[in-house]
Each structure stands twice: as C-alpha cells, then as structure tokens.
C-alpha cells in the first residue's frame, strides 16, 4: 500500500515537472540596426526585409544552413525542357488564417511580382507564363533557357490570393497614388512564425505557428524584434540582458561582448563582397590631375593599385580581424565560387612602383575617390587606409566620404573616377554578379553597377552562355573562365568579404547564415 | 488684445510658409530617395518610371506648389520609406515625444527652481559652489554622451533601468500613453533625465541670477525692515517675482525640448517623432522630413503666442496698458 502511494506521488510530481517545463513560454528578443520597411514581401528587394518577412512567408524553394536549396512549398522541381520548369507543390499546407495553399496562390504571387509597385520584377521578368496543371502542380515557362530559376525564386514568397483580395493587397503599395496597403502592415503567410503585432521602427512581435507544415528546430514561442539604430545602445541592451540576440556588433565592441560573462559574439564571412572600381572608359578622368589621358585605362596602373593595397593590414587594423580578403568578386556560398582561383595578386609596394614607372607615372598622380560612410562595415575607414596605401606609390587620393543618400545617386550617374561598392548576389549565383558588375553597360540593365565601365566582349559572350547553359558542368566552367578573364584584366580591385558579427546571450543557440538572414526557426534559447 | 492676436497670427502664417519653403528647398540636397526605393536588381526603366511616378522629375516650383496645397489640408502623402500615410506616422509618434518632453520639463522645473533658490540664498557656501560647478557639466556635456553614460551606469552596470524603448503603453482614444504603467515609467526615467539636464541647469542658473537681483531691490529691504520672516520674504515676495522670466524661458524651451529630443530619442531608441525624423533623413524620405519640420515650426509659433498671452495674464503692467496718472 505504501508502495502504491509512493508511486502515485512520484507520477504526480513527474507530471507537474513536465507540465511546468512545457508551459514555459520561451520569448526571444532580437535587436537589429534597422527594421523591415514593410511586411509586404514583394515591395522591396532588400536583405533585412527578406530576412524578417521570410519568417512569416515562404518561397517554393527554401535554403539550407549551408545556403543550398531545400524543398519548401514545393516538394520537388524539374526542368522538363530548356524553357519549362515544373514544380510539385506540398500538400496540406495552410496559410496562417487557415486557408489552404494551392496552385492558384502560386500563379497569383508570381503575377503580383510584376504589378506596379513591386520591386521583384527582375526576378520574374523572364517568365513567359506560369501555368496551373492541377491544384498541386505548376509549370513556369520562360522566354529563354533559365538554368537557375529555382535559385532565383527562393526569394519570391508565396502570398494568399484570397487574403490579398479580401484585404485590398492584390498589388504592393503604390507610393504615387498615396494609397496605403494592408500587406505593408499585416501578414498572412505559411511560415513557421506568424505576425502578431507590428509597429514600424519600434517593435514587431511574432508567435510560433502551431500548424506549421514542417518541423521547427528552435524553441521560441514568441519573438520580439526591435530596431535599435544606435550602436552603443544596442550593445548596452545586450550586455544588460534586455535582448537575447543583436546584429550587428560593431567590430570595436566584439572583444567587450565576448569578455562579458553572459554574452558572446559569433562571427563569420558575409556574402557581400567589397571592391573598388575605376573609370576605364572616359579618355580623361573627371577628377584627376592627369590631363589628355586616363591612367586607369592602363592595366599596369590598375595592377599597381591592386598590389599597393595592404589588404591584410586593413583586415588587422580597420576590420579588427573581421573580414576575409578575396580575389574573386563573389563569396564562398555563391554558386560559381571557386577556391582554386581565389588567389590575390601579392601585396608588393616595390612591384607596384615599378609598374607605375613603366606606365609613365614615375611621380604618380592625383585622383579623387568616392566612398560611402554609412553603408558598409567601416567603409570610410577602409578608404582612408587605401588612400594611405596608395600614397606609397605617389598616388594622392582626394577622398570624399559621404552618406549613402548622396553617394549612390552620384556614382550611379557614373560621376566618379574611383569608387567603393559592395555586392551580394540576390540569386546566390555568380551570374547575378557577372551580369551586374562585369558586363559592358547597356540600357537593358546589363552592367548596371559596372560604374567604371569595364568592358571585355569575350567576358560578355561568356556571361550570355552562363545565362542560358543548362549543363551544370559546362556552366560552372564558363563562370570560371569569366572570373579568370576579369582577374587577368584587373577589371575591378576586389577587397574582402566583410564579416557578420552577431551578439547573443550565452543561453542562445543559433545558426549564422552568410546571407545575414536570421530564421527564427533555427534559434533555441534556454530558460 | 485682439489686434495683438491678429498681428501674431499673420506673422505665424508668414513663418509657416517660409519654413515650408526652406525645408522643401533644403531637401533638394539630402539625396535621391529613388536609389533606396528600388533594390539593386531594378532595371533602368523602372528607375525612370518611379522617378516620374513620384513627381521628382517636375520642376521645383511645381513640386513646392503641390506640396503647399496638400500640406494645408494636412496631407503630406506617403512615407517613401514605409509606404504609410505621413500624417498617421506622425500622429502615432507624437504622444511619445510629447510625454518625454513633458516629463523632462517637469523634472527640470521641480529640481531646477529649488536648486536655484538654494544657491542664491546660500551663496558662497560650499554646497552652493559645488552645485554651480557640477551644473556646468550639464551644459557642457553633449546630450548623447550623457545618455550613453546613464545607460552604462544604470542599465549595464547596476541593471536598474531599461536602456531602450518605451515599455508598455495604454491606449486612450488615438493617444497611447506610457505614463499609466510602471514599465512605462521605468522606461521614461533615463531619457527624461538626459533631456532634462540641460534645461535643469539653465533654469537653476536663471532662478539664481534673478533671485539675487530681486533680493537686492528696495522692496525686499523694506519687507525685511518691517520684520517679516525670512521664509515670507524669500518665497512670498522674492520667488514670485523671480518666476516671471523663468516662465518665459521655460515656455520657449518647451518647444526646444520637443524639437531637439531627436538626439535623446536616437540614443534611447525612443519611438517618437525625433527618431522618425532621423530615420527619414538617413533614407531621404522627403515627405516625412517636410511634415516634421512644418509641425515643429507650428509648435514653436503656437508656444510663442501662448507665452505672450500668458504674459498679459501674469504681468499687470501690460494688462493696464501702461496707464499712469
């Protein structure tokens, strides 16, 4: 009898323990330097907005932790002919409002990306038609062979046709007409978290989707996202325990956060590659004391600049170790990155001086350099370091660092002789970078960010081949050739991948993705 | 009186138009918002189309005229950054800024006046000298440094107070108040102290100077000769007269508190109008910037008018029109 009572008591205690454990509400508090501008996943092509809305919405294709493709709202896909991709949709998926996900939502979502006000037109411009085969099969026909279509559409999130029609959100917000749009402030996706409360630039809260179609690895029941612009305040909030995860940690505070008893910093390379570009088109530079000719047209000058830049010194003193020098213009994690050719020309001031003499500039020259001061990690200080490096080969840099609001309009007008830019291929594929940065500029969008107008027709041919080649081996070879030619030409001066630096409480376990996305579904926080 | 008000209102309208013009003109130089409205994969024709859609390709005069017509109706369009009505964005942020400013102003008065009186009456004493010296820091240290120091001390070091945000709020109609919850009060302490320190120093020094001046006047000597108590002399007579200029300065500074909460709001991520403005500047969000500057100008104009009218009520000499027989 005593034994039975003891057993019953033990069972009761066990039940209480289990109940109290499962009843614990795990809240994750995340801070970021910025905020999503909208909750509408089609309104802006921007990393942070994709990251935040990607917790609520999903694409047909998702990304694994190593950024490789994973089944999402589509369970499989196949290129059935050079211009046709077929996607099998996942069954039993529900939007947060209980509406089932079907092929009609896919057709609607892709069509929505082409509407006025959408910033995702470039993702679906090459679609000729999206066809519904049945409720769970769709075909996408493209205007020309499109080998990386699944990579491209991973950022086209699926929206509910019914919900958008009910909430006057059939198209993204149109700023011209001054009409507000429900999708900017509310959300109805299929993702692991649902949007609970939204105060733009103040606070956004998410709650776990109990009806999610897949497994949610993390344990957060609620996520509270807070933008904190001020670096010192954001660090203080982490150190005082008011937030659990913050991004980014300024490089000068990484040590301090790591030394704190309850916090740590996770660092890793980002997908963004920082590089310098030079005007190689004009016969005379706009901002230089060299008249009658353009020194940047001479490959020896470009090589001299390259070898005069102490990239390891910049990594050590400006980036405090938080950067990865690179020879390629794309990062590891981008399809087409090849470590065997990622070898920089050596830092060699004497060799650089000789090249300058050979090129006809024994006494160097003056040139203006344009840089942002609030866009990339330590951007203006990198440029100051470059200026100091180049002074050793008698190049006098007149550095103009300015806010991105005035910087980008200026360089996009090609009103610059020597500039800094960073690039993250939104398709996770090298073609995006090749087409935007390497291609000879035209009015169709090719070479749109090739602001120094580097131009090699052979590279252009390769880019066209890369764009349409469906054989993976051949395609990779074309990419490699294009990179090699560009490196031989020294079309730009590659610098580094800047580092991600995420601060977090030691109670937090998470996966750091190189694209700087922060999926809440992979974050675990201990009580 | 009516003539006075009418003249003031006329001046107010002129001020508002000039501010609107200056604000609009300045914004031609802050940057091109189109670059931020479209992602990096936008094509050239999309960029041209958006610039046309936003009216940015029209002449300055046409744009300004259009802006004025809409502004008078309270319509500042959509935020380029958030796609939300500017009037609604500002209405949402207004309570936070006003509450922060009000708490800071009350704090500055409640501490500044007593400290000023004390340092005047105890002139020359060690504590008075110390108070004056320390107050120099309040004027000299920039607001953002005070804010960050307070955060390091009370949030990181002692863990007593939160370092950012507004805390829990209660909605009353369209107004959301943080002053009705304990969490809200905890959150407002550090930003309000940061904002109040400069004001407090100003008020303290002003009260002290005025108090010393008043204490030297004949009527104070006469009151003392009549054998009135020190308390009666100091607070009944001297302080009342001292407060007249304090009233003026405090009223005018209230506008400054509201307008220049920008830095404090940025440091504490206080979700008010100032933070909204800074974010708009970073993004070149012209509609929000324009609306903010016009609103601040309106606040200053109204406060000036209110203070002048208050003068009529407080100062009998003005009320009687200087009549002397």
PDB file of N, CA and C in Angstrom, chain A residues 33 231-232 234-235 246-259 264-270 313-324 376-382 496-503 512:
ATOM      1  N   UNK A  33      20.096  46.726 -36.318  1.00  0.00           N
ATOM      2  CA  UNK A  33      20.379  48.133 -36.554  1.00  0.00           C
ATOM      3  C   UNK A  33      19.259  48.798 -37.346  1.00  0.00           C
ATOM      4  N   UNK A 231      24.555  52.173 -32.122  1.00  0.00           N
ATOM      5  CA  UNK A 231      25.412  51.031 -31.816  1.00  0.00           C
ATOM      6  C   UNK A 231      25.640  50.864 -30.317  1.00  0.00           C
ATOM      7  N   UNK A 232      25.950  51.974 -29.629  1.00  0.00           N
ATOM      8  CA  UNK A 232      26.252  51.884 -28.199  1.00  0.00           C
ATOM      9  C   UNK A 232      25.040  51.394 -27.416  1.00  0.00           C
ATOM     10  N   UNK A 234      22.575  49.556 -28.572  1.00  0.00           N
ATOM     11  CA  UNK A 234      22.291  48.156 -28.890  1.00  0.00           C
ATOM     12  C   UNK A 234      23.217  47.234 -28.105  1.00  0.00           C
ATOM     13  N   UNK A 235      24.488  47.608 -28.023  1.00  0.00           N
ATOM     14  CA  UNK A 235      25.444  46.808 -27.246  1.00  0.00           C
ATOM     15  C   UNK A 235      25.057  46.811 -25.775  1.00  0.00           C
ATOM     16  N   UNK A 246      21.572  40.264 -31.009  1.00  0.00           N
ATOM     17  CA  UNK A 246      21.665  41.545 -31.691  1.00  0.00           C
ATOM     18  C   UNK A 246      22.554  41.408 -32.911  1.00  0.00           C
ATOM     19  N   UNK A 247      22.292  42.270 -33.887  1.00  0.00           N
ATOM     20  CA  UNK A 247      23.057  42.228 -35.124  1.00  0.00           C
ATOM     21  C   UNK A 247      23.029  43.606 -35.758  1.00  0.00           C
ATOM     22  N   UNK A 248      24.130  44.185 -36.161  1.00  0.00           N
ATOM     23  CA  UNK A 248      25.486  43.682 -35.979  1.00  0.00           C
ATOM     24  C   UNK A 248      26.129  44.205 -34.695  1.00  0.00           C
ATOM     25  N   UNK A 249      27.196  43.542 -34.271  1.00  0.00           N
ATOM     26  CA  UNK A 249      28.045  44.076 -33.213  1.00  0.00           C
ATOM     27  C   UNK A 249      29.140  44.886 -33.896  1.00  0.00           C
ATOM     28  N   UNK A 250      29.313  46.160 -33.527  1.00  0.00           N
ATOM     29  CA  UNK A 250      30.407  46.926 -34.131  1.00  0.00           C
ATOM     30  C   UNK A 250      31.738  46.229 -33.859  1.00  0.00           C
ATOM     31  N   UNK A 251      32.651  46.252 -34.847  1.00  0.00           N
ATOM     32  CA  UNK A 251      33.864  45.457 -34.693  1.00  0.00           C
ATOM     33  C   UNK A 251      34.658  45.845 -33.451  1.00  0.00           C
ATOM     34  N   UNK A 252      34.580  47.130 -33.054  1.00  0.00           N
ATOM     35  CA  UNK A 252      35.363  47.542 -31.889  1.00  0.00           C
ATOM     36  C   UNK A 252      34.777  47.038 -30.577  1.00  0.00           C
ATOM     37  N   UNK A 253      33.566  46.505 -30.605  1.00  0.00           N
ATOM     38  CA  UNK A 253      32.941  46.010 -29.382  1.00  0.00           C
ATOM     39  C   UNK A 253      32.934  44.490 -29.287  1.00  0.00           C
ATOM     40  N   UNK A 254      33.490  43.819 -30.290  1.00  0.00           N
ATOM     41  CA  UNK A 254      33.426  42.353 -30.285  1.00  0.00           C
ATOM     42  C   UNK A 254      34.134  41.784 -29.055  1.00  0.00           C
ATOM     43  N   UNK A 255      35.323  42.301 -28.764  1.00  0.00           N
ATOM     44  CA  UNK A 255      36.060  41.807 -27.593  1.00  0.00           C
ATOM     45  C   UNK A 255      35.284  42.038 -26.312  1.00  0.00           C
ATOM     46  N   UNK A 256      34.703  43.221 -26.207  1.00  0.00           N
ATOM     47  CA  UNK A 256      33.995  43.589 -24.987  1.00  0.00           C
ATOM     48  C   UNK A 256      32.812  42.663 -24.734  1.00  0.00           C
ATOM     49  N   UNK A 257      32.076  42.358 -25.797  1.00  0.00           N
ATOM     50  CA  UNK A 257      30.926  41.474 -25.631  1.00  0.00           C
ATOM     51  C   UNK A 257      31.383  40.065 -25.272  1.00  0.00           C
ATOM     52  N   UNK A 258      32.481  39.632 -25.882  1.00  0.00           N
ATOM     53  CA  UNK A 258      32.985  38.286 -25.583  1.00  0.00           C
ATOM     54  C   UNK A 258      33.492  38.168 -24.152  1.00  0.00           C
ATOM     55  N   UNK A 259      34.025  39.267 -23.610  1.00  0.00           N
ATOM     56  CA  UNK A 259      34.548  39.218 -22.245  1.00  0.00           C
ATOM     57  C   UNK A 259      33.446  39.225 -21.203  1.00  0.00           C
ATOM     58  N   UNK A 264      28.196  36.538 -25.903  1.00  0.00           N
ATOM     59  CA  UNK A 264      29.270  36.162 -26.827  1.00  0.00           C
ATOM     60  C   UNK A 264      28.957  36.697 -28.215  1.00  0.00           C
ATOM     61  N   UNK A 265      29.974  36.677 -29.079  1.00  0.00           N
ATOM     62  CA  UNK A 265      29.805  37.124 -30.460  1.00  0.00           C
ATOM     63  C   UNK A 265      30.115  35.968 -31.395  1.00  0.00           C
ATOM     64  N   UNK A 266      29.260  35.776 -32.375  1.00  0.00           N
ATOM     65  CA  UNK A 266      29.514  34.787 -33.411  1.00  0.00           C
ATOM     66  C   UNK A 266      29.889  35.545 -34.682  1.00  0.00           C
ATOM     67  N   UNK A 267      31.046  35.223 -35.246  1.00  0.00           N
ATOM     68  CA  UNK A 267      31.470  35.912 -36.466  1.00  0.00           C
ATOM     69  C   UNK A 267      31.616  34.920 -37.608  1.00  0.00           C
ATOM     70  N   UNK A 268      31.503  35.423 -38.804  1.00  0.00           N
ATOM     71  CA  UNK A 268      31.677  34.592 -39.984  1.00  0.00           C
ATOM     72  C   UNK A 268      31.601  35.471 -41.207  1.00  0.00           C
ATOM     73  N   UNK A 269      32.089  34.992 -42.329  1.00  0.00           N
ATOM     74  CA  UNK A 269      32.060  35.812 -43.533  1.00  0.00           C
ATOM     75  C   UNK A 269      30.644  36.010 -44.044  1.00  0.00           C
ATOM     76  N   UNK A 270      30.410  37.215 -44.555  1.00  0.00           N
ATOM     77  CA  UNK A 270      29.126  37.530 -45.155  1.00  0.00           C
ATOM     78  C   UNK A 270      29.217  37.261 -46.651  1.00  0.00           C
ATOM     79  N   UNK A 313      46.662  44.306 -43.823  1.00  0.00           N
ATOM     80  CA  UNK A 313      46.754  45.402 -42.864  1.00  0.00           C
ATOM     81  C   UNK A 313      45.379  45.989 -42.581  1.00  0.00           C
ATOM     82  N   UNK A 314      44.568  46.112 -43.639  1.00  0.00           N
ATOM     83  CA  UNK A 314      43.212  46.619 -43.455  1.00  0.00           C
ATOM     84  C   UNK A 314      42.409  45.656 -42.588  1.00  0.00           C
ATOM     85  N   UNK A 315      42.596  44.365 -42.847  1.00  0.00           N
ATOM     86  CA  UNK A 315      41.883  43.367 -42.039  1.00  0.00           C
ATOM     87  C   UNK A 315      42.278  43.499 -40.573  1.00  0.00           C
ATOM     88  N   UNK A 316      43.563  43.728 -40.340  1.00  0.00           N
ATOM     89  CA  UNK A 316      44.075  43.745 -38.971  1.00  0.00           C
ATOM     90  C   UNK A 316      43.663  45.013 -38.232  1.00  0.00           C
ATOM     91  N   UNK A 317      43.850  46.170 -38.858  1.00  0.00           N
ATOM     92  CA  UNK A 317      43.693  47.421 -38.106  1.00  0.00           C
ATOM     93  C   UNK A 317      42.331  48.079 -38.280  1.00  0.00           C
ATOM     94  N   UNK A 318      41.733  47.956 -39.459  1.00  0.00           N
ATOM     95  CA  UNK A 318      40.435  48.602 -39.663  1.00  0.00           C
ATOM     96  C   UNK A 318      39.302  47.660 -39.292  1.00  0.00           C
ATOM     97  N   UNK A 319      39.405  46.422 -39.757  1.00  0.00           N
ATOM     98  CA  UNK A 319      38.313  45.471 -39.539  1.00  0.00           C
ATOM     99  C   UNK A 319      38.500  44.639 -38.273  1.00  0.00           C
ATOM    100  N   UNK A 320      39.608  44.850 -37.564  1.00  0.00           N
ATOM    101  CA  UNK A 320      39.891  44.110 -36.324  1.00  0.00           C
ATOM    102  C   UNK A 320      39.764  42.603 -36.530  1.00  0.00           C
ATOM    103  N   UNK A 321      40.237  42.141 -37.672  1.00  0.00           N
ATOM    104  CA  UNK A 321      40.193  40.712 -37.943  1.00  0.00           C
ATOM    105  C   UNK A 321      38.891  40.235 -38.544  1.00  0.00           C
ATOM    106  N   UNK A 322      37.904  41.102 -38.621  1.00  0.00           N
ATOM    107  CA  UNK A 322      36.575  40.675 -39.061  1.00  0.00           C
ATOM    108  C   UNK A 322      36.369  40.945 -40.548  1.00  0.00           C
ATOM    109  N   UNK A 323      37.197  40.333 -41.365  1.00  0.00           N
ATOM    110  CA  UNK A 323      36.995  40.398 -42.811  1.00  0.00           C
ATOM    111  C   UNK A 323      37.774  39.257 -43.442  1.00  0.00           C
ATOM    112  N   UNK A 324      37.415  38.916 -44.654  1.00  0.00           N
ATOM    113  CA  UNK A 324      38.073  37.829 -45.369  1.00  0.00           C
ATOM    114  C   UNK A 324      38.564  38.353 -46.710  1.00  0.00           C
ATOM    115  N   UNK A 376      28.640  50.319 -45.658  1.00  0.00           N
ATOM    116  CA  UNK A 376      29.306  49.033 -45.436  1.00  0.00           C
ATOM    117  C   UNK A 376      30.079  49.107 -44.127  1.00  0.00           C
ATOM    118  N   UNK A 377      30.528  47.950 -43.649  1.00  0.00           N
ATOM    119  CA  UNK A 377      31.213  47.950 -42.358  1.00  0.00           C
ATOM    120  C   UNK A 377      32.518  48.727 -42.462  1.00  0.00           C
ATOM    121  N   UNK A 378      32.616  49.796 -41.701  1.00  0.00           N
ATOM    122  CA  UNK A 378      33.818  50.640 -41.660  1.00  0.00           C
ATOM    123  C   UNK A 378      34.227  51.141 -43.040  1.00  0.00           C
ATOM    124  N   UNK A 379      33.256  51.485 -43.854  1.00  0.00           N
ATOM    125  CA  UNK A 379      33.549  51.816 -45.247  1.00  0.00           C
ATOM    126  C   UNK A 379      34.481  53.014 -45.393  1.00  0.00           C
ATOM    127  N   UNK A 380      34.222  54.097 -44.666  1.00  0.00           N
ATOM    128  CA  UNK A 380      35.075  55.266 -44.882  1.00  0.00           C
ATOM    129  C   UNK A 380      36.487  55.028 -44.362  1.00  0.00           C
ATOM    130  N   UNK A 381      36.610  54.223 -43.308  1.00  0.00           N
ATOM    131  CA  UNK A 381      37.945  53.972 -42.776  1.00  0.00           C
ATOM    132  C   UNK A 381      38.746  53.047 -43.676  1.00  0.00           C
ATOM    133  N   UNK A 382      38.057  52.140 -44.355  1.00  0.00           N
ATOM    134  CA  UNK A 382      38.744  51.317 -45.356  1.00  0.00           C
ATOM    135  C   UNK A 382      39.331  52.221 -46.427  1.00  0.00           C
ATOM    136  N   UNK A 496      37.476  42.480 -49.888  1.00  0.00           N
ATOM    137  CA  UNK A 496      37.202  41.400 -48.935  1.00  0.00           C
ATOM    138  C   UNK A 496      35.709  41.148 -48.818  1.00  0.00           C
ATOM    139  N   UNK A 497      35.393  40.029 -48.160  1.00  0.00           N
ATOM    140  CA  UNK A 497      34.036  39.882 -47.652  1.00  0.00           C
ATOM    141  C   UNK A 497      34.043  40.432 -46.235  1.00  0.00           C
ATOM    142  N   UNK A 498      33.119  41.325 -45.963  1.00  0.00           N
ATOM    143  CA  UNK A 498      33.031  41.810 -44.596  1.00  0.00           C
ATOM    144  C   UNK A 498      32.437  40.709 -43.728  1.00  0.00           C
ATOM    145  N   UNK A 499      32.630  40.829 -42.437  1.00  0.00           N
ATOM    146  CA  UNK A 499      32.216  39.743 -41.560  1.00  0.00           C
ATOM    147  C   UNK A 499      30.877  40.048 -40.919  1.00  0.00           C
ATOM    148  N   UNK A 500      30.127  39.005 -40.721  1.00  0.00           N
ATOM    149  CA  UNK A 500      28.962  39.111 -39.863  1.00  0.00           C
ATOM    150  C   UNK A 500      29.447  39.067 -38.426  1.00  0.00           C
ATOM    151  N   UNK A 501      28.804  39.826 -37.571  1.00  0.00           N
ATOM    152  CA  UNK A 501      29.115  39.769 -36.148  1.00  0.00           C
ATOM    153  C   UNK A 501      27.787  39.865 -35.409  1.00  0.00           C
ATOM    154  N   UNK A 502      27.335  38.733 -34.935  1.00  0.00           N
ATOM    155  CA  UNK A 502      26.076  38.690 -34.204  1.00  0.00           C
ATOM    156  C   UNK A 502      26.377  38.514 -32.726  1.00  0.00           C
ATOM    157  N   UNK A 503      25.817  39.371 -31.908  1.00  0.00           N
ATOM    158  CA  UNK A 503      25.983  39.219 -30.469  1.00  0.00           C
ATOM    159  C   UNK A 503      24.797  38.487 -29.895  1.00  0.00           C
ATOM    160  N   UNK A 512      24.274  30.845 -37.905  1.00  0.00           N
ATOM    161  CA  UNK A 512      24.572  32.101 -38.588  1.00  0.00           C
ATOM    162  C   UNK A 512      24.684  31.829 -40.082  1.00  0.00           C
TER     163      UNK A 512
END
